[in-house]
Tab-separated table of C-alpha atoms in Angstrom:
chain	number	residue	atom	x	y	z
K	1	UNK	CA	-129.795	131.123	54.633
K	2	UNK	CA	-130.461	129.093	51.360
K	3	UNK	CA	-133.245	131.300	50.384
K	4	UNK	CA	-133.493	135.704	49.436
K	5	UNK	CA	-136.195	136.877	52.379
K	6	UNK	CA	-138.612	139.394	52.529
K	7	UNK	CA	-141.319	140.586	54.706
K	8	UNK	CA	-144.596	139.301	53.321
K	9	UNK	CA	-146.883	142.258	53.691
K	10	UNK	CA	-146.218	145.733	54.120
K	11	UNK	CA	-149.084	148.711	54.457
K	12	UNK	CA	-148.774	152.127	54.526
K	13	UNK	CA	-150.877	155.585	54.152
K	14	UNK	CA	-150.503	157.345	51.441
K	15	UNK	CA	-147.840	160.308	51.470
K	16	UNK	CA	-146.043	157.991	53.827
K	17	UNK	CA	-142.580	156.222	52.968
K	18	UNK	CA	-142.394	152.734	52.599
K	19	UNK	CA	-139.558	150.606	53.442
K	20	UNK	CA	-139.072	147.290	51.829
K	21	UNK	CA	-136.300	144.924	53.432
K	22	UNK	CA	-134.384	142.177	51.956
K	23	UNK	CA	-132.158	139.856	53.045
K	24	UNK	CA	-129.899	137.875	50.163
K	25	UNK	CA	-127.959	134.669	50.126
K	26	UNK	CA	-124.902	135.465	48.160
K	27	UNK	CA	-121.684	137.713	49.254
K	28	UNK	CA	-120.565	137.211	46.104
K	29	UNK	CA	-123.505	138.750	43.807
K	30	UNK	CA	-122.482	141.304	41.459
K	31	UNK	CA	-126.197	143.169	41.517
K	32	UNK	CA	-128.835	143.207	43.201
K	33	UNK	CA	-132.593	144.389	41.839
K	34	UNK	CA	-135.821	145.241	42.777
K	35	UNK	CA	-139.005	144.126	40.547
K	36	UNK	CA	-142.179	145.792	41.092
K	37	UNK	CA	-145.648	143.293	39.888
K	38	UNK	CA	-148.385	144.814	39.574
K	39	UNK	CA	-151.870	142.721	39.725
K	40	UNK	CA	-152.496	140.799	37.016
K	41	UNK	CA	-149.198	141.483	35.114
K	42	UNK	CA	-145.507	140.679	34.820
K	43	UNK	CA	-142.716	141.998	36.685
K	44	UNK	CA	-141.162	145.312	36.217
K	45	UNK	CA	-137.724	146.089	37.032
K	46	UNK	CA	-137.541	148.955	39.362
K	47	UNK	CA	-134.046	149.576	40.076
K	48	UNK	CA	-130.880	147.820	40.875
K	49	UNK	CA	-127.637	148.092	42.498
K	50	UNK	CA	-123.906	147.377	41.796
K	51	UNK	CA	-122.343	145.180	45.047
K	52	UNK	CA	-120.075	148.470	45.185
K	53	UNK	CA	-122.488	150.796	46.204
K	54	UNK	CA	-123.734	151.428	49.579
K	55	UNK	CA	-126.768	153.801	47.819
K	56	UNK	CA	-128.720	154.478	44.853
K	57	UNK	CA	-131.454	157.085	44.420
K	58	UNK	CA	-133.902	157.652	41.779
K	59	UNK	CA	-136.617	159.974	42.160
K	60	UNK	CA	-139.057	158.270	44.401
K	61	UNK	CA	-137.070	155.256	44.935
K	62	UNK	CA	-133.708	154.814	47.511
K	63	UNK	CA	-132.068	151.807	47.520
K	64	UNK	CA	-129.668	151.092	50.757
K	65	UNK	CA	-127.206	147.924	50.428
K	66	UNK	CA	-125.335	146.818	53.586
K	67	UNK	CA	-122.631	143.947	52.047
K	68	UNK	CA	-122.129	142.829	55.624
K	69	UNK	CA	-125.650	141.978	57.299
K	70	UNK	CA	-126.435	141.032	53.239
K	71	UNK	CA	-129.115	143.376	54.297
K	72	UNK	CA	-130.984	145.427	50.917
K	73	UNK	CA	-133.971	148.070	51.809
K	74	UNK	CA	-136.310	149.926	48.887
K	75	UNK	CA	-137.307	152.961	50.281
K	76	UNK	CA	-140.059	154.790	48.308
K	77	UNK	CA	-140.869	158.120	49.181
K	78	UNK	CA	-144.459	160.003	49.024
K	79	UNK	CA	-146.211	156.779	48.886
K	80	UNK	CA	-149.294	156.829	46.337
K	81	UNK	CA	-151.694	154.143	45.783
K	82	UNK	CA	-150.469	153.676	42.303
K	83	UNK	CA	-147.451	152.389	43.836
K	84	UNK	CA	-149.451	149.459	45.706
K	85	UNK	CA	-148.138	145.973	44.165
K	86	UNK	CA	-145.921	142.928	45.233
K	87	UNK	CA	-142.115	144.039	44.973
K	88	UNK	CA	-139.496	141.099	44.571
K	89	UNK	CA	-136.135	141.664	45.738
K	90	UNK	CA	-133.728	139.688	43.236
K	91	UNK	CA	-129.977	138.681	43.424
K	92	UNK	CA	-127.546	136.980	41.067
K	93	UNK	CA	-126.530	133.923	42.081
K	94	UNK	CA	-124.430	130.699	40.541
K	95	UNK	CA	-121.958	130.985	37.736
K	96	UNK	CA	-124.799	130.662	35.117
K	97	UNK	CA	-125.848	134.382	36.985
K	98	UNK	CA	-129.640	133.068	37.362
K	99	UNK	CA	-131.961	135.713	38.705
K	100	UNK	CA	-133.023	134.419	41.992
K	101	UNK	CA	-135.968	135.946	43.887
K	102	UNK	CA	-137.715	136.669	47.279
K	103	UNK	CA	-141.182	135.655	47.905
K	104	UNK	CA	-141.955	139.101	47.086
K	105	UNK	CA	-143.353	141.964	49.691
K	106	UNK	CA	-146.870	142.379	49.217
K	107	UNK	CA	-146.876	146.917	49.760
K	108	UNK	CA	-150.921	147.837	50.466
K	109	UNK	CA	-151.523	151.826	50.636
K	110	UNK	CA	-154.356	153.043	52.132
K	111	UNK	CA	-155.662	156.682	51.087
L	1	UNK	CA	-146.111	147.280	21.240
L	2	UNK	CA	-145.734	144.670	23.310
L	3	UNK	CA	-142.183	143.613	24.148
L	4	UNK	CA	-142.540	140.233	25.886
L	5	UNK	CA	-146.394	138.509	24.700
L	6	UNK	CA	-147.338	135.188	25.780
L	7	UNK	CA	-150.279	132.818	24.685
L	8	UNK	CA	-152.331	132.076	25.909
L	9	UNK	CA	-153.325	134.325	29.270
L	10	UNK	CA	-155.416	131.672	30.685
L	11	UNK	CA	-155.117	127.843	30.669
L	12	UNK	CA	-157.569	125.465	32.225
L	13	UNK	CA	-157.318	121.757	31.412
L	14	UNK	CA	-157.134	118.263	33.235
L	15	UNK	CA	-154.694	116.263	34.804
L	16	UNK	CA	-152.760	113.895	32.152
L	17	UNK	CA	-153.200	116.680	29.040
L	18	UNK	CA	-150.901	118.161	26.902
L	19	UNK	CA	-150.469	121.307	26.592
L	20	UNK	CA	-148.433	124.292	25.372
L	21	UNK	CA	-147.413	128.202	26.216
L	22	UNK	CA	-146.119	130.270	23.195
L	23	UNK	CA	-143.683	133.473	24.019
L	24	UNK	CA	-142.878	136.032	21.519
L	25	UNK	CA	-140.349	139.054	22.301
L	26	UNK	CA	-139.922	141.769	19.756
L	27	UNK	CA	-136.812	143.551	21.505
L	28	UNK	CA	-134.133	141.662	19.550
L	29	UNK	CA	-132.672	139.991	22.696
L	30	UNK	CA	-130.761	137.304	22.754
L	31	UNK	CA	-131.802	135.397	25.524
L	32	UNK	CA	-135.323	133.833	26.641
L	33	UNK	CA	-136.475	132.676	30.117
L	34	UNK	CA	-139.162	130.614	31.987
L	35	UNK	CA	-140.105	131.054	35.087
L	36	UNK	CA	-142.870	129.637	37.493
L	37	UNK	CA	-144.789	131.429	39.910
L	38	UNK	CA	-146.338	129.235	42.511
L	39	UNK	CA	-149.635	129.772	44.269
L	40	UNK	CA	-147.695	132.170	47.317
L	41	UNK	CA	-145.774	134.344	44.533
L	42	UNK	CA	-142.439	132.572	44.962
L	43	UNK	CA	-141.053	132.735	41.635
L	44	UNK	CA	-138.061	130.218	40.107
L	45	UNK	CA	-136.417	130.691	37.158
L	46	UNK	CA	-137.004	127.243	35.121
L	47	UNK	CA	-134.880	127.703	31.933
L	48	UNK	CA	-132.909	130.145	29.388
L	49	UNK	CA	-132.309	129.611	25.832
L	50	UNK	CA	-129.435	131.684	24.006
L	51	UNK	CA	-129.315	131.682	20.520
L	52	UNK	CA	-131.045	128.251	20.233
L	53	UNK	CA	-128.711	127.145	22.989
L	54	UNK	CA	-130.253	125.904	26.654
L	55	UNK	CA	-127.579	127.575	28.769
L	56	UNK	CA	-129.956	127.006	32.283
L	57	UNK	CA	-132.042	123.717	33.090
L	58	UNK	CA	-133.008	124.229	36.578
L	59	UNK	CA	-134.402	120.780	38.186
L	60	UNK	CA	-137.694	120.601	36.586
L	61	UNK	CA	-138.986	117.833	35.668
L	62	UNK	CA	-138.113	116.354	31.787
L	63	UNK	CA	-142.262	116.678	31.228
L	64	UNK	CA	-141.342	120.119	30.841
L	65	UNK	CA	-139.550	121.291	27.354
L	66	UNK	CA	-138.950	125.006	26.221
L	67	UNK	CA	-139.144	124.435	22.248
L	68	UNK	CA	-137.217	127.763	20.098
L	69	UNK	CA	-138.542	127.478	16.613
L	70	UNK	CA	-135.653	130.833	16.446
L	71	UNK	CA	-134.531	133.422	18.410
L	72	UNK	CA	-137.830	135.484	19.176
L	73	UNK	CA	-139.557	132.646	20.572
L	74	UNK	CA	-139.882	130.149	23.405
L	75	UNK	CA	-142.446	128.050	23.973
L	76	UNK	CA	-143.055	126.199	27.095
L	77	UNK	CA	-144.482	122.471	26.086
L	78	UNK	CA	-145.950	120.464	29.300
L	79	UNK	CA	-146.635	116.940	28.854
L	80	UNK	CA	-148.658	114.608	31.421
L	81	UNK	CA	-150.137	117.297	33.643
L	82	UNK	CA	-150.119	117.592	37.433
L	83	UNK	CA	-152.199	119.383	39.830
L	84	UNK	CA	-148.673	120.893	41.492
L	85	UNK	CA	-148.051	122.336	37.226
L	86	UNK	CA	-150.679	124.966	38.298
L	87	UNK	CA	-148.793	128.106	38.344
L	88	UNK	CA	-148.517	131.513	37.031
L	89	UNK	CA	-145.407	130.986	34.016
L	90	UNK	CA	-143.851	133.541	33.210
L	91	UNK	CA	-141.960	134.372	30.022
L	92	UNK	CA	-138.904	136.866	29.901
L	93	UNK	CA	-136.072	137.979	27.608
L	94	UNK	CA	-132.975	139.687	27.638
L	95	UNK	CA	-130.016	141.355	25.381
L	96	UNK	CA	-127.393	139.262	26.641
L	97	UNK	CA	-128.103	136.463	28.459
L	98	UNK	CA	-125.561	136.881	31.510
L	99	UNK	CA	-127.581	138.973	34.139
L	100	UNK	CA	-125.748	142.149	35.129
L	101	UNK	CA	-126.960	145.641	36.167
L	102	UNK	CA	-127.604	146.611	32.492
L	103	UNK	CA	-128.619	143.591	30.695
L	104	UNK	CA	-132.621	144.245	32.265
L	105	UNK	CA	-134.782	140.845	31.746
L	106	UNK	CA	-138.354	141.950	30.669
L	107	UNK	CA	-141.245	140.158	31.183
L	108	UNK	CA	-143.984	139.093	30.144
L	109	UNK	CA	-147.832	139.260	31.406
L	110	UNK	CA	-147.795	135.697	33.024
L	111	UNK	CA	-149.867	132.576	31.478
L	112	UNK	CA	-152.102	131.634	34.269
L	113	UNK	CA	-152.394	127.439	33.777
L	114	UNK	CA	-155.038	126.066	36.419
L	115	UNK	CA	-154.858	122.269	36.289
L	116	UNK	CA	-158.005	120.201	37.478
């Protein structure tokens, strides 16, 4: 597909996980990033991931990559509501390397 | 401290007007970005400037023009406006310029430009 995907809407209960899914464009990208936006303010980079990993964790946060299926999950562990906010899964794409984004995964968590 | 500030946070004005977005980053980075943010959160990067230098000039249209008076700041300049301007714009900045796992864009709080 022409375009990075992502699941619109995503709620949870707190002290769940959440899973976030992505699904990029380009074989080729070199990274691949999560941005977290929280209302009312700019994005926040998360985490991101080299093309030559298959996993990344920190703390709360796993990131799984699957270079085949193009396939990219955030998995956040022990949900809180402090963590409810759109997240944007982001690849690099084009020689210039421009930052291209999903539509962004709206995460609601309910106490 | 903010890193990334823009001005101003709000914009309302009419169809036709003029009108401007001012972006300040106090990190020391090299490289400056605009991006839109339309009304269902998509977001599209719209242009980079490195060291004075547009380096990306994605197909907006020419009545948009970032302006870099030097390398801390990029304004956004909007001429003729349209109702389909009205977007969140964001401003961002980073070290390098080349996006790669450690050369982090930051951003900034969003100008919210409602056009009527």
């Amino acid at each position: 597909g022409e375009d990075v995907e992502q699941s619109l809407f995503l709620s949870v209960r707190e002290g769940d996980s959440s899973v976030i899914n992505c699904t990029y464009t380009d074989s080729s990208s070199t990274y691949l990033y999560w941005y977290k936006q929280e209302p009312g303010a700019g994005l926040q980079l998360l985490t991101y991931i080299f093309s030559n990993m298959d996993m990344k964790q920190d703390q709360r946060l796993t990131v799984l990559l699957n270079k085949k299926d193009k396939h990219l999950s955030l998995r956040i562990a022990d949900t809180q509501t402090g963590d409810s906010a759109i997240y944007f899964c982001a690849e690099i794409k084009g020689s210039q390397g421009n930052l291209i984004f999903g539509k962004g995964t709206k995460l609601s968590v309910k106490p | 401290d903010t890193a990334v500030s823009q001005t101003p946070k709000y914009l309302v004005t009419q169809m036709g007007n003029d009108k401007s977005i001012k972006c300040e980053q106090n990190l020391g980075h090299d490289t400056m970005y605009w991006y839109k943010q339309d009304s269902k959160k998509f977001l599209k990067i719209m242009f980079s400037y490195n060291n004075k230098e547009l380096i990306i000039n994605e197909t907006v249209p020419n009545r948009f023009s970032p302006k870099s008076p030097d390398k801390a700041h990029l304004n956004l300049h909007i001429n003729s406006l349209e109702l389909g301007d009205s977007a969140v714009y964001f401003c961002a900045s980073s070290q390098y310029g080349r996006t790669s796992g450690t050369d982090e864009q930051y951003f900034g709080p969003g100008t919210r430009l409602t056009v009527t």
